Amino acid sequence: MSTRLNFLVYLFLFSATGLFANDRDGLPIVPKPQQGTIAETYITFDNEWEVYIDPEAKEASDYVTSVLKECGVQARFTARKNSADLILDIQQKISKNREAYHLSVYKNRKIRVLAVSRNGLLYALQSLRQIISRSGNGITLPVCRIMDEPAFPWRAFMLDESRHFQGMETVKKLLDEMSYLKMNIFHWHLVDDPGWRIEIKKYPELTAIGSKRDFSHRDLTLEQWNKQFPERKMHYSQDEIREIVRYAGERGIQVVPEIEVPGHASASIAAYPWLGASSKLQGSGIWGDLYDVTDPKVEAFIRDVLDEVITLFPSKIIHIGGDEANYTHWENNPQIIQFMEDTGIPTFADLQVWSINRFSKYLESKGVRMMGWNEITGDNIRGEAHLKASQSEKLAEGTLVHFWDGDIILINKAIDEGYDVVNSNRHYTYLDYSYEVTPLEKAYSFHPLPEELAKEKASKITGLGCQMWGEYTPDLTRLYYQTFPRIAAYAECGWTKAENKNYDEFRNRVKNTEHRWRKMGYLNQQPAYSVQDDTFTLRQLPSQSGGTGSF
C-alpha cells in the first residue's frame, strides 16, 4: 500500500471514531505528549495480539514482546500488516524529528503506530503501556490519537558508580525506568577518586587496586579493604560493559561513559603513582592528585584507556569530566612549571585546556565527540582561590559543554564560541540533594533554556541531564529514594515543551507511574537521614511511610 493511501486510511479510520476532546491531560502518560486527543469510548481487546513490526525495527521484537507481556498481552508476530492488531510502522515523512511517533487506537480494535525511527516505535510502546488497563482476561484501551515528539534530543540520567558501586542488576532496573520515561542517554560515571569501575586490559592494576574502595571506605588501605571485604568485586568486566550497552540499546538508550581527566583521578593514581603530578614525586598515590598531563607517558596512558573505552561504547561520545581540578598539584611540580615556561603556557587553566584539546583532537581522529563539565572551558566557575588566572586557550571545535555550575553568562559564552551545551544546573538537577533543597515541584520547574538565553541561541541547548551522585548512596534504599519520583519530573522537562507543562496536572498524571514504582519497591522506604546540599550536611529525618508523602 502506498504511503499516501496508508495516510488516507489512517484519517478515515479516525474519522469513524466519533468526536474527540482535545485532552492530552486526560491521558495518564509521563512524559506528557505534545498533542493528544481522547474519546469517551473504551475498547476491550483479547490478551493475544498479532503484531506487525517494520523490518527496519525487527531487532526490537524481543523487547516489544517483553513489554506487552508485562501488560498482560501475548504477542505473536506476523508479516501481514492488514491482519495485525498492533502495527508498528516506520514512516519517515511524519516529522523532521527523528524521535517522533503517532499512536492511534481505533474503535475497530486496531492499534497503529507510525514513527520516524525505531526509537520512535519504542517511545510509542511506552505510551501504549501507560494507557493499557487489564480487564478480566482482556485488555482495555481508550480510543485515542497521540502525535508526539521530544522537545530536546538529550534527555539523560547520570549514575555515579565510582563513589558507591551498584552493579549490573541495579543498572538494568534503572535503564528499564529510563526507557519507560523515554529518556535516551545513560551517562555512566565510572571513574572518580574513590574507585575505578571499568576493566582496562592494558592496565590491570586499575581494577586490581583502583576498584577496591568506595566513598564510605576511602580511608582504608588496600590491605585493610581485602581483610574486611575479601570477596567483594566492585568493577565491570568488558563483557559486562558490553551486556549493559546491549541492554540499553535494546531500550533506545545510548550509554555515554565518563572517564575523568585531569582531576578526580585518585583511584587510577593509587594503582599507578607515576601518573600523578604530586604522587610521582612521593612514590605513592596522593588523594586528590591530578594527572601530569605534560608527561608523554601519562598522555599515552590516557590514550590507551580511551582506545579501549571507544571499542566498548558505540555512542561515539565520551565524557572526560574536567571539573574541580586542584591546580596546587601542578603548581608544586617543578617539571610541570618548566614545561609551561618552555611552551609559553601562561596559566594552569590554559594547561588544562591545552591538555583537554589534545584529547579532544585524538577522540575526533577516532570519530568520537568529547564532552566535559563546563570547567573544560577554562573558566573559574565558582570563584575558587586556587584558580589564579583564567585561560587564553580555546576548546577544540565540536566539544559538547556540560553546564553544571556558575553564572548563566557562561552558557551564553560557550554558545558564542560555537559549542553545544547540555544544561544540568546543579541547583535543579542534582538528585543527591534532599527533597527539602530540591522538592519535586522545583525539579519539575526546571527548563533547559534559561530565561536569560537569547532565542537565536536556543538550538544550541541540546537538552538536560539529571545527576545521581553517589557520595551518600551506599544502599538501594537511598538510591531509589533520591531518584524516584524526581526522575519523572526531569523526563518531562526534557520531553514536553515548557508551555505545555503544568505541575498540578503532572502530579495527577504521575500517579499511575508512582503506583508502578511502589509495586517495584522504589517508593516504599525512606532513609533515616537527608543530604542537604553539595556540602553533604546530614540531617536526621523522622520515620515516614511512603516515598512521596512530603514532596
XYZ file of C-alpha atoms in Angstrom:
551
model
C 0.000 0.000 0.000
C 1.380 3.447 -0.889
C 2.296 5.981 1.807
C -0.463 8.305 0.575
C -3.093 5.555 0.687
C -1.886 4.496 4.137
C -2.372 8.043 5.369
C -5.887 8.287 3.874
C -6.887 5.023 5.575
C -5.420 6.393 8.817
C -7.602 9.535 8.545
C -10.713 7.575 7.558
C -10.438 5.184 10.490
C -10.014 8.050 12.865
C -12.982 9.963 11.485
C -15.117 6.901 12.226
C -14.338 7.005 15.932
C -16.544 9.970 16.727
C -15.869 13.314 18.369
C -12.722 13.785 20.397
C -11.875 16.137 23.192
C -8.535 17.902 22.857
C -7.458 16.345 26.123
C -3.816 15.402 26.406
C -4.197 15.957 30.126
C -6.683 13.074 30.275
C -4.041 10.605 29.118
C -2.055 9.289 32.117
C 1.217 9.375 30.189
C 4.558 10.572 31.545
C 6.171 12.475 29.966
C 3.213 14.439 28.645
C 2.653 14.078 24.876
C 2.871 17.148 22.672
C -0.559 16.521 21.121
C -3.287 14.080 22.040
C -6.989 13.513 21.705
C -9.075 11.034 23.645
C -12.649 9.855 23.146
C -15.068 8.786 25.845
C -15.068 5.323 24.277
C -13.052 2.439 25.715
C -12.359 -0.717 23.714
C -11.734 -4.190 25.116
C -9.144 -6.360 23.354
C -8.262 -10.015 23.758
C -4.976 -10.646 25.519
C -3.442 -12.319 22.466
C -2.341 -9.871 19.771
C -0.928 -10.293 16.321
C 1.850 -7.749 15.974
C 3.387 -6.412 12.780
C 6.771 -4.735 13.165
C 8.538 -2.865 10.390
C 11.518 -4.838 9.025
C 13.768 -1.870 9.853
C 12.962 -2.378 13.545
C 12.828 -6.163 13.675
C 15.677 -6.319 16.216
C 13.272 -4.704 18.716
C 10.898 -7.706 18.594
C 12.119 -9.291 21.829
C 11.767 -6.047 23.747
C 8.292 -5.427 22.297
C 7.314 -8.932 23.404
C 8.584 -8.354 26.949
C 6.788 -5.008 27.360
C 3.498 -6.397 26.074
C 3.859 -9.431 28.344
C 4.238 -7.080 31.315
C 0.931 -5.505 30.231
C -0.786 -8.905 30.106
C -0.570 -9.301 26.320
C 0.843 -12.305 24.477
C 2.401 -11.179 21.200
C 2.514 -13.234 18.007
C 4.392 -11.563 15.186
C 3.007 -11.573 11.683
C 4.237 -10.374 8.304
C 0.660 -9.467 7.299
C 0.110 -5.866 8.255
C -3.608 -5.828 7.467
C -4.438 -8.646 9.892
C -2.352 -7.334 12.798
C -3.922 -5.989 15.982
C -0.866 -3.804 16.627
C 1.010 -2.261 13.714
C 4.462 -0.785 14.363
C 5.379 1.031 11.172
C 8.305 3.273 10.258
C 7.338 6.240 8.070
C 9.973 8.942 7.991
C 7.686 11.547 6.418
C 5.538 12.125 9.507
C 8.067 14.512 11.092
C 11.534 16.006 10.760
C 12.206 14.915 14.340
C 13.954 11.533 14.348
C 12.217 10.519 17.596
C 8.644 11.403 16.600
C 5.753 8.957 16.641
C 1.978 8.824 16.116
C -0.119 6.374 18.136
C -3.765 5.655 17.315
C -6.256 3.327 18.990
C -9.327 2.735 16.817
C -12.863 1.550 17.535
C -12.327 -1.425 15.217
C -9.790 -2.822 17.718
C -6.742 -1.807 15.753
C -3.716 -0.046 17.191
C -1.388 1.698 14.798
C 1.963 3.332 15.375
C 3.764 5.433 12.803
C 7.279 6.504 13.727
C 10.232 8.132 12.037
C 12.681 5.629 13.523
C 12.994 2.518 15.647
C 13.330 4.695 18.741
C 10.058 6.405 17.882
C 8.370 2.997 17.834
C 9.798 2.281 21.285
C 8.501 5.593 22.632
C 5.046 4.809 21.263
C 5.236 1.449 23.015
C 5.966 3.221 26.323
C 2.928 5.476 25.824
C 0.774 2.472 24.952
C 1.788 0.551 28.080
C 0.819 3.541 30.242
C -2.765 3.661 28.947
C -3.427 -0.100 28.973
C -5.753 -1.422 31.670
C -6.356 -5.082 32.402
C -9.993 -6.161 32.405
C -10.545 -9.780 33.431
C -8.839 -11.817 30.740
C -8.831 -8.883 28.362
C -7.165 -5.530 27.799
C -8.941 -2.159 27.819
C -7.725 0.910 25.938
C -9.233 4.339 25.297
C -9.911 5.307 21.717
C -7.277 7.969 21.238
C -4.771 9.589 18.957
C -1.347 10.853 20.039
C 1.139 12.832 17.952
C 4.314 13.204 19.910
C 7.998 14.074 19.758
C 10.587 15.302 22.277
C 11.387 18.947 22.876
C 15.102 18.125 23.323
C 17.283 15.362 21.842
C 19.410 14.890 25.006
C 17.449 13.520 27.994
C 19.956 11.980 30.354
C 20.183 10.240 33.684
C 23.632 10.000 35.285
C 24.634 7.298 37.751
C 27.814 7.707 39.790
C 29.216 4.235 40.442
C 32.685 5.347 41.475
C 31.641 6.503 44.927
C 29.347 3.541 45.548
C 29.210 0.582 43.193
C 25.668 -0.627 42.428
C 26.149 -3.486 39.961
C 24.541 -4.761 36.780
C 21.157 -5.765 38.195
C 20.544 -2.271 39.576
C 21.779 -0.589 36.397
C 19.387 -2.670 34.302
C 16.477 -1.732 36.560
C 17.331 1.943 36.156
C 17.578 1.520 32.385
C 14.101 -0.045 32.403
C 12.680 3.037 34.116
C 14.588 5.378 31.820
C 13.014 3.685 28.808
C 9.593 3.856 30.478
C 10.093 7.646 30.702
C 11.543 7.999 27.173
C 14.959 9.092 28.458
C 17.622 8.309 25.886
C 21.079 8.929 27.414
C 22.604 6.908 30.248
C 25.559 8.977 31.473
C 27.719 6.459 33.313
C 30.158 7.966 35.818
C 32.584 5.051 36.046
C 35.748 6.807 37.194
C 36.425 9.169 40.106
C 38.597 9.497 43.204
C 37.043 6.655 45.261
C 37.070 3.923 42.619
C 37.825 2.864 39.032
C 34.951 0.680 37.795
C 35.826 -0.372 34.225
C 38.250 -3.095 33.152
C 41.134 -1.815 31.013
C 43.074 -4.833 29.792
C 46.338 -2.977 29.167
C 46.379 -1.661 32.752
C 45.048 -4.422 35.036
C 46.023 -2.613 38.254
C 43.272 -0.061 37.578
C 40.763 -2.634 38.784
C 43.092 -4.850 40.846
C 43.900 -1.818 43.032
C 41.851 1.159 41.831
C 38.443 -0.515 42.178
C 38.888 -1.770 45.733
C 37.466 1.143 47.706
C 34.384 3.338 47.691
C 33.378 6.648 49.254
C 32.380 5.071 52.561
C 35.751 3.298 52.878
C 38.048 5.732 51.085
C 40.431 5.933 54.065
C 41.114 2.185 54.163
C 44.360 0.855 52.781
C 44.146 -1.875 50.171
C 45.242 -4.421 52.771
C 42.555 -3.285 55.223
C 39.896 -3.488 52.498
C 40.876 -7.006 51.475
C 40.657 -8.170 55.088
C 37.167 -6.699 55.564
C 35.671 -7.432 52.115
C 37.753 -10.238 50.574
C 35.088 -11.387 48.096
C 33.570 -8.086 47.036
C 34.001 -7.193 43.363
C 33.415 -3.540 42.502
C 34.111 -3.136 38.809
C 32.672 -4.209 35.466
C 34.481 -6.560 33.129
C 34.465 -5.565 29.490
C 31.946 -8.324 28.770
C 29.663 -6.898 31.470
C 30.021 -3.430 29.946
C 29.018 -4.838 26.557
C 25.963 -6.515 28.085
C 24.783 -3.286 29.708
C 25.373 -1.351 26.470
C 23.362 -4.010 24.596
C 20.555 -3.913 27.155
C 20.401 -0.116 26.981
C 20.443 -0.096 23.178
C 17.548 -2.556 23.079
C 15.587 0.094 25.007
C 16.600 3.011 22.781
C 19.221 4.339 25.208
C 22.766 5.412 24.354
C 25.431 4.912 27.019
C 27.915 7.764 27.438
C 30.842 6.803 29.705
C 32.707 9.334 31.819
C 36.475 8.914 32.205
C 37.769 11.808 34.343
C 40.720 13.981 33.174
C 42.803 15.621 34.659
C 41.322 15.504 38.188
C 39.167 13.065 40.175
C 41.939 10.608 39.334
C 42.917 9.300 42.779
C 41.875 5.698 42.051
C 43.992 5.362 38.917
C 46.920 7.180 40.548
C 46.705 4.790 43.516
C 47.191 1.979 41.009
C 49.957 3.742 39.067
C 51.522 6.579 41.130
C 53.685 7.707 38.193
C 50.520 9.158 36.647
C 50.147 11.842 39.337
C 51.761 15.271 39.420
C 52.418 15.014 43.175
C 52.295 11.235 43.592
C 55.210 10.569 41.234
C 57.392 12.816 43.408
C 56.360 10.964 46.569
C 56.310 7.478 45.050
C 52.787 6.631 46.222
C 49.260 7.764 45.462
C 48.022 11.046 46.942
C 44.276 11.664 47.299
C 43.063 14.489 45.058
C 46.133 14.462 42.809
C 45.972 15.427 39.115
C 47.401 13.630 36.123
C 50.709 15.096 34.998
C 49.407 15.981 31.558
C 52.849 17.286 30.490
C 54.359 13.780 30.712
C 54.209 11.885 27.372
C 53.868 8.582 29.271
C 50.767 9.883 31.058
C 49.266 11.097 27.791
C 49.937 7.671 26.265
C 48.194 6.039 29.242
C 45.076 8.182 28.794
C 45.022 7.482 25.055
C 45.333 3.756 25.694
C 42.413 3.911 28.126
C 40.321 5.892 25.648
C 41.124 3.377 22.892
C 39.659 0.513 24.921
C 36.670 2.592 26.032
C 35.871 3.555 22.433
C 35.591 -0.111 21.442
C 33.027 -0.737 24.198
C 30.633 2.170 23.643
C 29.027 2.706 20.217
C 27.542 6.089 21.220
C 30.635 7.886 19.845
C 30.560 10.372 22.729
C 32.959 10.206 25.680
C 32.626 12.455 28.712
C 36.063 13.375 30.095
C 34.894 15.181 33.237
C 37.331 18.075 33.570
C 35.802 19.562 36.716
C 37.189 20.575 40.091
C 40.885 20.232 39.214
C 43.075 21.379 42.118
C 45.935 23.126 40.334
C 48.070 23.098 43.501
C 49.398 19.694 42.424
C 50.665 21.162 39.149
C 51.982 24.256 40.860
C 54.131 22.156 43.211
C 55.739 20.095 40.446
C 58.938 21.761 39.105
C 58.865 19.752 35.872
C 55.363 20.994 35.063
C 56.376 24.602 35.780
C 59.378 24.186 33.483
C 57.181 22.713 30.747
C 54.823 25.686 30.939
C 57.728 28.129 30.696
C 59.241 26.267 27.736
C 55.950 26.100 25.812
C 54.615 29.540 26.731
C 51.506 28.267 28.519
C 50.698 31.169 30.862
C 48.256 29.710 33.426
C 47.204 26.382 34.874
C 43.750 26.903 33.376
C 45.486 27.202 30.000
C 47.390 23.993 30.724
C 44.111 22.205 31.409
C 42.530 23.480 28.185
C 45.733 22.655 26.267
C 45.689 19.053 27.510
C 41.952 18.587 27.040
C 42.229 19.876 23.476
C 44.848 17.239 22.742
C 42.471 14.528 23.931
C 39.571 16.128 22.073
C 41.514 16.054 18.811
C 42.595 12.492 19.495
C 38.983 11.440 20.044
C 37.941 13.329 16.919
C 40.524 11.354 14.929
C 38.738 8.219 16.143
C 35.305 9.530 15.132
C 34.309 10.300 18.736
C 32.964 13.542 20.181
C 34.280 14.825 23.509
C 32.042 16.100 26.291
C 33.014 17.638 29.620
C 31.791 19.653 32.601
C 31.915 23.381 31.962
C 35.288 23.875 33.694
C 36.805 22.480 30.495
C 36.313 25.949 29.006
C 38.928 27.173 31.496
C 36.537 29.489 33.330
C 36.740 29.804 37.117
C 33.085 28.972 37.568
C 32.919 29.147 41.367
C 35.468 31.855 42.178
C 37.849 29.316 43.676
C 41.014 30.815 45.135
C 43.404 28.215 43.717
C 42.402 29.218 40.177
C 44.632 32.262 39.954
C 44.005 33.167 36.334
C 41.633 32.302 33.540
C 42.581 30.843 30.210
C 43.515 32.251 26.839
C 43.381 28.874 25.047
C 40.110 27.876 23.374
C 38.452 24.487 23.372
C 38.506 22.399 20.238
C 35.526 22.718 17.898
C 32.765 20.160 18.320
C 33.216 19.824 22.075
C 29.959 19.339 23.991
C 29.935 21.539 27.113
C 28.067 20.126 30.118
C 26.923 23.068 32.259
C 26.544 22.214 35.935
C 27.542 25.332 37.866
C 28.380 29.003 37.566
C 26.652 32.045 36.145
C 24.280 31.649 33.207
C 26.622 34.035 31.392
C 28.895 31.019 30.940
C 26.235 29.244 28.859
C 25.995 32.268 26.582
C 29.775 32.407 26.350
C 30.064 28.729 25.416
C 27.382 29.101 22.742
C 29.023 32.275 21.399
C 32.212 30.259 20.977
C 30.313 27.672 18.927
C 29.749 24.845 21.405
C 26.589 22.858 22.024
C 25.504 22.786 25.670
C 23.730 20.259 27.899
C 22.160 22.111 30.828
C 22.435 20.280 34.163
C 22.239 23.232 36.533
C 23.026 21.657 39.906
C 20.516 23.831 41.776
C 17.726 21.985 39.944
C 19.042 18.667 38.605
C 21.199 17.065 41.300
C 19.343 14.034 42.596
C 21.662 13.657 45.592
C 20.235 16.889 47.054
C 17.475 16.387 49.603
C 13.797 16.935 48.885
C 13.974 19.913 51.256
C 16.540 21.517 48.928
C 15.075 20.275 45.630
C 11.435 19.262 46.118
C 9.579 17.600 43.283
C 7.914 20.860 42.235
C 11.273 22.636 41.951
C 12.673 19.756 39.901
C 9.637 19.964 37.609
C 10.073 23.724 37.191
C 13.481 23.316 35.555
C 13.735 24.430 31.943
C 16.868 23.640 29.936
C 16.565 27.025 28.194
C 17.493 29.739 30.724
C 15.331 32.859 30.645
C 18.451 34.927 30.006
C 19.251 32.971 26.833
C 18.643 34.752 23.542
C 16.074 32.984 21.337
C 18.519 32.609 18.460
C 20.765 30.520 20.726
C 18.078 28.053 21.821
C 19.049 25.425 19.241
C 22.500 25.146 20.838
C 20.969 23.774 24.064
C 20.685 20.077 23.271
C 18.848 19.127 26.457
C 19.386 18.260 30.096
C 20.759 15.653 32.428
C 19.798 14.733 35.987
C 22.682 13.517 38.122
C 22.609 10.836 40.827
C 25.901 11.489 42.576
C 26.974 8.669 44.856
C 28.606 10.116 47.968
C 25.654 9.133 50.137
C 24.007 6.293 48.230
C 25.607 3.273 49.934
C 22.442 1.191 49.528
C 19.458 0.861 47.225
C 17.057 2.410 49.730
C 18.910 5.709 49.484
C 19.499 5.439 45.722
C 15.841 4.796 44.920
C 14.560 7.366 47.415
C 16.664 10.119 45.856
C 15.845 9.099 42.276
C 12.113 8.332 42.357
C 9.844 10.128 41.586
C 12.042 13.124 40.663
C 13.383 11.333 37.599
C 9.849 11.565 36.140
C 9.920 15.350 36.510
C 13.240 15.574 34.662
C 11.988 13.257 31.934
C 9.082 15.621 31.341
C 11.394 18.662 31.405
C 13.317 17.111 28.522
C 10.388 15.791 26.509
C 7.494 18.227 26.926
C 7.518 21.816 25.707
C 7.602 24.331 28.551
C 4.297 25.919 27.531
C 2.559 22.524 27.843
C 3.789 21.785 31.369
C 1.631 22.137 34.482
C 2.761 20.831 37.850
C -0.669 20.092 39.363
C -1.695 18.201 36.262
C 1.660 16.348 36.262
C 1.072 15.219 39.846
C -2.243 13.726 38.752
C -0.760 12.037 35.675
C 2.220 10.573 37.510
C 0.037 8.627 39.984
C -0.051 5.509 37.801
C 3.716 5.647 37.423
C 4.138 6.023 41.181
C 1.883 3.015 41.670
C 4.213 1.028 39.398
C 7.238 2.169 41.397
C 5.630 1.255 44.722
C 4.964 -2.255 43.442
C 8.602 -2.491 42.384
C 9.848 -1.277 45.759
C 11.252 2.064 44.613
C 8.951 4.279 46.694
C 8.319 2.161 49.757
C 11.061 3.219 52.134
C 12.627 6.435 53.377
C 16.202 6.556 54.715
C 16.924 7.848 58.200
C 18.932 10.856 57.073
C 18.852 13.598 54.451
C 21.689 15.111 52.413
C 21.026 18.832 52.468
C 23.103 20.149 49.529
C 26.524 19.873 47.916
C 28.169 20.440 51.317
C 26.788 16.986 52.211
C 25.440 18.151 55.561
C 23.430 15.303 57.092
C 20.175 15.772 58.981
C 18.146 13.081 60.715
C 14.679 12.541 59.247
C 11.636 11.364 61.188
C 10.226 7.981 60.291
C 7.872 8.350 57.347
C 5.994 5.760 55.329
C 5.865 6.011 51.581
C 8.272 7.684 49.234
C 6.289 10.723 48.195
C 4.293 11.780 51.210
C 6.159 15.026 51.892
C 7.061 16.056 48.375
